[in-house]
Amino acid sequence: MANEIQVQGVPENIKIVPYEHHTKYHETDQQGIIHHSNYVKWMEDARMNLMEQLGLGYKQMETMELMSPVLSMSIEFRSVVKFDDTVVIDTQLISYDGYKMEIAYRIYDKKTGEDRAIAKSKHCFVNKSGMPISLKRVYPELDTKFFEFK
């Protein structure tokens, strides 16, 4: 049954390991810098990394017929990223109410620590049919994990 899940344990005082990305040549634009569209992909990878560390990876979400589409996204670019740079993306769950969540991202250069971008994304939870759902009602154990982490 889709409502029966087993959430992987999330240790108390969890320390989320940031996502790292080593930039590729194909991500550059004609000016030799990383094209801005790649930041969205990196944010998605970082969010997937965060969710896995919380005990709810995307494969498990698919099995549960649970999706978390993007409602909105904002990115403030601070400095350029170039080919062969490594960026680190810190993610933080900044709000969660059972229906929606908001994640903050800090994208910075691994070597220098210089901020490259600051971003946020908002997501809701829907079932396979695309209907909004409440994790508190449908998956109370997930709801508890999100509140514990937040």
Coordinates of C-alpha atoms in Angstrom, one line a residue:
M1 CA 0.0 0.0 0.0
A2 CA 1.4 3.4 -0.9
N3 CA 0.7 4.9 2.5
E4 CA 2.9 2.4 4.3
I5 CA 6.4 3.7 4.4
Q6 CA 9.5 3.2 6.4
V7 CA 11.4 6.4 6.9
Q8 CA 15.1 6.0 7.4
G9 CA 16.2 7.2 10.8
V10 CA 17.5 10.7 11.1
P11 CA 19.9 11.1 14.0
E12 CA 19.3 13.8 16.5
N13 CA 21.4 17.0 15.9
I14 CA 21.9 15.9 12.3
K15 CA 24.7 17.7 10.5
I16 CA 23.8 18.0 6.8
V17 CA 26.8 17.4 4.5
P18 CA 26.8 20.1 1.8
Y19 CA 26.5 19.2 -1.9
E20 CA 29.6 19.8 -4.0
H21 CA 29.7 20.3 -7.8
H22 CA 32.8 20.4 -10.0
T23 CA 31.9 22.6 -12.9
K24 CA 32.1 21.2 -16.5
Y25 CA 33.1 22.8 -19.7
H26 CA 29.7 22.2 -21.3
E27 CA 28.2 24.4 -18.5
T28 CA 30.0 27.5 -19.8
D29 CA 28.5 30.1 -22.0
Q30 CA 30.2 32.1 -24.8
Q31 CA 31.7 34.4 -22.2
G32 CA 33.6 31.5 -20.6
I33 CA 31.5 31.6 -17.4
I34 CA 29.0 29.1 -16.1
H35 CA 25.6 29.8 -17.7
H36 CA 23.0 30.9 -15.1
S37 CA 20.6 28.1 -16.1
N38 CA 23.0 25.5 -14.5
Y39 CA 22.4 27.0 -11.0
V40 CA 18.8 25.6 -11.1
K41 CA 20.1 22.1 -11.8
W42 CA 22.7 22.4 -9.0
M43 CA 19.9 23.5 -6.6
E44 CA 17.9 20.5 -7.6
D45 CA 20.8 18.2 -7.0
A46 CA 21.5 19.8 -3.6
R47 CA 17.8 19.5 -2.7
M48 CA 17.9 15.8 -3.6
N49 CA 21.0 15.4 -1.5
L50 CA 19.3 17.1 1.5
M51 CA 16.2 14.9 1.2
E52 CA 18.3 11.8 1.1
Q53 CA 20.1 12.9 4.2
L54 CA 16.7 13.5 5.9
G55 CA 15.8 9.9 5.1
L56 CA 13.5 10.6 2.2
G57 CA 15.2 10.1 -1.2
Y58 CA 13.5 10.7 -4.5
K59 CA 13.4 6.9 -5.3
Q60 CA 11.5 6.4 -2.0
M61 CA 9.2 9.3 -2.8
E62 CA 8.4 7.8 -6.2
T63 CA 7.6 4.4 -4.5
M64 CA 5.3 6.3 -2.2
E65 CA 3.7 8.1 -5.2
L66 CA 4.7 11.4 -3.6
M67 CA 6.1 14.3 -5.5
S68 CA 7.4 17.7 -4.5
P69 CA 7.1 20.2 -7.4
V70 CA 8.7 23.6 -7.5
L71 CA 6.3 26.5 -6.7
S72 CA 8.8 29.3 -6.9
M73 CA 12.5 29.9 -7.1
S74 CA 14.7 32.9 -6.7
I75 CA 18.5 33.3 -7.3
E76 CA 20.6 36.3 -6.4
F77 CA 24.0 36.0 -8.2
R78 CA 26.9 37.4 -6.3
S79 CA 30.0 36.5 -8.4
V80 CA 30.8 34.3 -11.5
V81 CA 31.6 30.6 -11.5
K82 CA 34.0 29.4 -14.2
F83 CA 35.0 26.1 -15.8
D84 CA 36.9 23.8 -13.4
D85 CA 35.7 25.6 -10.2
T86 CA 34.2 23.5 -7.4
V87 CA 31.2 25.0 -5.7
V88 CA 29.7 24.0 -2.4
I89 CA 25.9 24.3 -1.9
D90 CA 24.7 24.5 1.7
T91 CA 21.0 23.7 2.0
Q92 CA 18.7 24.6 4.8
L93 CA 15.0 23.7 5.3
I94 CA 13.7 27.2 6.4
S95 CA 10.0 26.5 6.6
Y96 CA 7.6 23.5 6.6
D97 CA 3.9 23.4 7.4
G98 CA 2.9 19.9 6.2
Y99 CA 1.8 21.1 2.8
K100 CA 4.7 23.2 1.6
M101 CA 8.4 23.6 2.3
E102 CA 11.0 26.3 1.6
I103 CA 14.7 25.6 1.1
A104 CA 17.5 28.1 1.2
Y105 CA 20.7 27.6 -0.7
R106 CA 24.2 29.2 -0.3
I107 CA 26.4 28.5 -3.3
Y108 CA 30.0 29.4 -2.7
D109 CA 33.5 28.7 -4.0
K110 CA 35.1 25.7 -2.3
K111 CA 38.7 27.2 -2.4
T112 CA 37.9 30.8 -1.4
G113 CA 34.6 30.6 0.4
E114 CA 33.4 33.5 -1.7
D115 CA 29.6 33.5 -2.3
R116 CA 28.6 32.8 -5.8
A117 CA 24.8 32.9 -5.3
I118 CA 22.1 32.9 -2.7
A119 CA 18.8 31.2 -3.6
K120 CA 15.5 29.9 -2.3
S121 CA 12.9 27.5 -3.6
K122 CA 9.4 26.7 -2.5
H123 CA 7.8 23.3 -3.0
C124 CA 4.5 21.6 -2.2
F125 CA 3.6 18.0 -1.8
V126 CA 1.3 16.2 -4.2
N127 CA 0.1 12.7 -4.9
K128 CA 0.6 10.8 -8.2
S129 CA -2.5 12.5 -9.6
G130 CA -1.1 16.0 -8.9
M131 CA -3.5 16.7 -6.0
P132 CA -2.0 18.6 -3.0
I133 CA -1.7 16.5 0.1
S134 CA -0.9 17.0 3.7
L135 CA 2.1 15.0 4.9
K136 CA 0.6 15.3 8.5
R137 CA -2.5 13.4 7.4
V138 CA -1.2 11.0 4.8
Y139 CA 2.4 10.4 6.1
P140 CA 2.5 11.4 9.8
E141 CA 5.9 9.9 10.3
L142 CA 7.3 12.0 7.5
D143 CA 5.6 15.1 9.0
T144 CA 7.3 14.4 12.3
K145 CA 10.7 14.0 10.7
F146 CA 10.4 17.3 8.8
F147 CA 9.3 19.1 12.0
E148 CA 12.2 17.5 14.0
F149 CA 14.7 18.7 11.4
K150 CA 13.3 22.2 10.9

